[in-house]
Amino acid sequence: MIVKPAWVRPLAWIATAFALGVIVFGAFVRLSNAGLSCPDWPTCYGRITWPAHHTAVAAADAAFPGRPVAVHLAWRE
């Protein structure tokens, strides 16, 4: 009989919860058409959030000339 440590079951539940969160967040990003707004994951042009100010957008366009910033895809209201 194999004896499992007490921490295995909680760790499995935490991993399952994180995996479900990634799936739900990925579906949200896909359905809101925001998937192409940040080309270099996990940062967005080297920042935590997407660039919204005009100077930040211009700097991001200069830093990544082959990948233009699509701010209208980053957040829809």
Short mmCIF file of C-alpha atoms in Angstrom, two decimals:
data_model
loop_
_atom_site.label_atom_id
_atom_site.label_comp_id
_atom_site.label_asym_id
_atom_site.label_seq_id
_atom_site.Cartn_x
_atom_site.Cartn_y
_atom_site.Cartn_z
CA MET A 1 0.00 0.00 0.00
CA ILE A 2 1.33 3.44 -1.00
CA VAL A 3 1.06 6.14 1.66
CA LYS A 4 0.61 9.68 0.30
CA PRO A 5 1.78 12.71 2.25
CA ALA A 6 -0.94 15.00 3.60
CA TRP A 7 0.08 17.90 1.33
CA VAL A 8 -0.54 16.10 -1.97
CA ARG A 9 -4.33 16.50 -2.04
CA PRO A 10 -4.37 20.27 -1.24
CA LEU A 11 -1.61 20.83 -3.79
CA ALA A 12 -3.64 19.01 -6.43
CA TRP A 13 -6.69 21.18 -5.67
CA ILE A 14 -4.62 24.37 -5.84
CA ALA A 15 -3.09 23.30 -9.17
CA THR A 16 -6.55 22.49 -10.51
CA ALA A 17 -7.88 25.89 -9.41
CA PHE A 18 -4.98 27.70 -11.09
CA ALA A 19 -5.43 25.69 -14.30
CA LEU A 20 -9.14 26.51 -14.33
CA GLY A 21 -8.31 30.19 -13.78
CA VAL A 22 -5.92 30.19 -16.74
CA ILE A 23 -8.59 28.58 -18.93
CA VAL A 24 -11.27 31.09 -17.90
CA PHE A 25 -8.94 34.09 -18.29
CA GLY A 26 -7.79 32.82 -21.69
CA ALA A 27 -11.39 32.50 -22.83
CA PHE A 28 -12.07 36.06 -21.65
CA VAL A 29 -9.06 37.38 -23.58
CA ARG A 30 -10.10 35.50 -26.70
CA LEU A 31 -13.76 36.53 -26.59
CA SER A 32 -12.93 40.20 -25.96
CA ASN A 33 -10.58 40.20 -28.99
CA ALA A 34 -7.66 41.35 -26.86
CA GLY A 35 -5.31 38.54 -27.80
CA LEU A 36 -3.27 40.53 -30.30
CA SER A 37 -2.89 43.68 -28.23
CA CYS A 38 0.25 42.52 -26.35
CA PRO A 39 2.72 40.49 -28.43
CA ASP A 40 5.29 39.71 -25.74
CA TRP A 41 3.63 37.85 -22.87
CA PRO A 42 3.70 38.03 -19.80
CA THR A 43 4.56 41.69 -20.07
CA CYS A 44 2.91 44.04 -22.53
CA TYR A 45 5.69 45.90 -24.32
CA GLY A 46 7.77 45.58 -21.14
CA ARG A 47 5.02 46.87 -18.81
CA ILE A 48 2.46 45.26 -16.53
CA THR A 49 -0.51 46.89 -18.31
CA TRP A 50 -1.15 47.78 -21.92
CA PRO A 51 0.05 51.19 -23.14
CA ALA A 52 -2.79 53.71 -23.30
CA HIS A 53 -1.03 57.07 -23.33
CA HIS A 54 -0.04 58.40 -26.75
CA THR A 55 3.63 58.74 -25.84
CA ALA A 56 3.69 55.17 -24.51
CA VAL A 57 2.07 53.91 -27.71
CA ALA A 58 4.61 55.83 -29.81
CA ALA A 59 7.50 54.44 -27.73
CA ALA A 60 6.15 50.90 -28.06
CA ASP A 61 5.77 51.33 -31.82
CA ALA A 62 9.37 52.56 -32.02
CA ALA A 63 10.67 49.67 -29.89
CA PHE A 64 8.72 47.00 -31.80
CA PRO A 65 8.34 48.28 -35.39
CA GLY A 66 7.05 44.97 -36.74
CA ARG A 67 4.28 44.74 -34.15
CA PRO A 68 2.12 47.86 -34.03
CA VAL A 69 0.19 48.58 -30.83
CA ALA A 70 -3.55 47.91 -31.14
CA VAL A 71 -4.88 49.81 -28.13
CA HIS A 72 -8.48 49.45 -29.33
CA LEU A 73 -8.09 45.68 -28.91
CA ALA A 74 -6.62 45.93 -25.42
CA TRP A 75 -9.73 47.23 -23.67
CA ARG A 76 -13.30 47.47 -24.89
CA GLU A 77 -16.02 49.33 -23.04
#
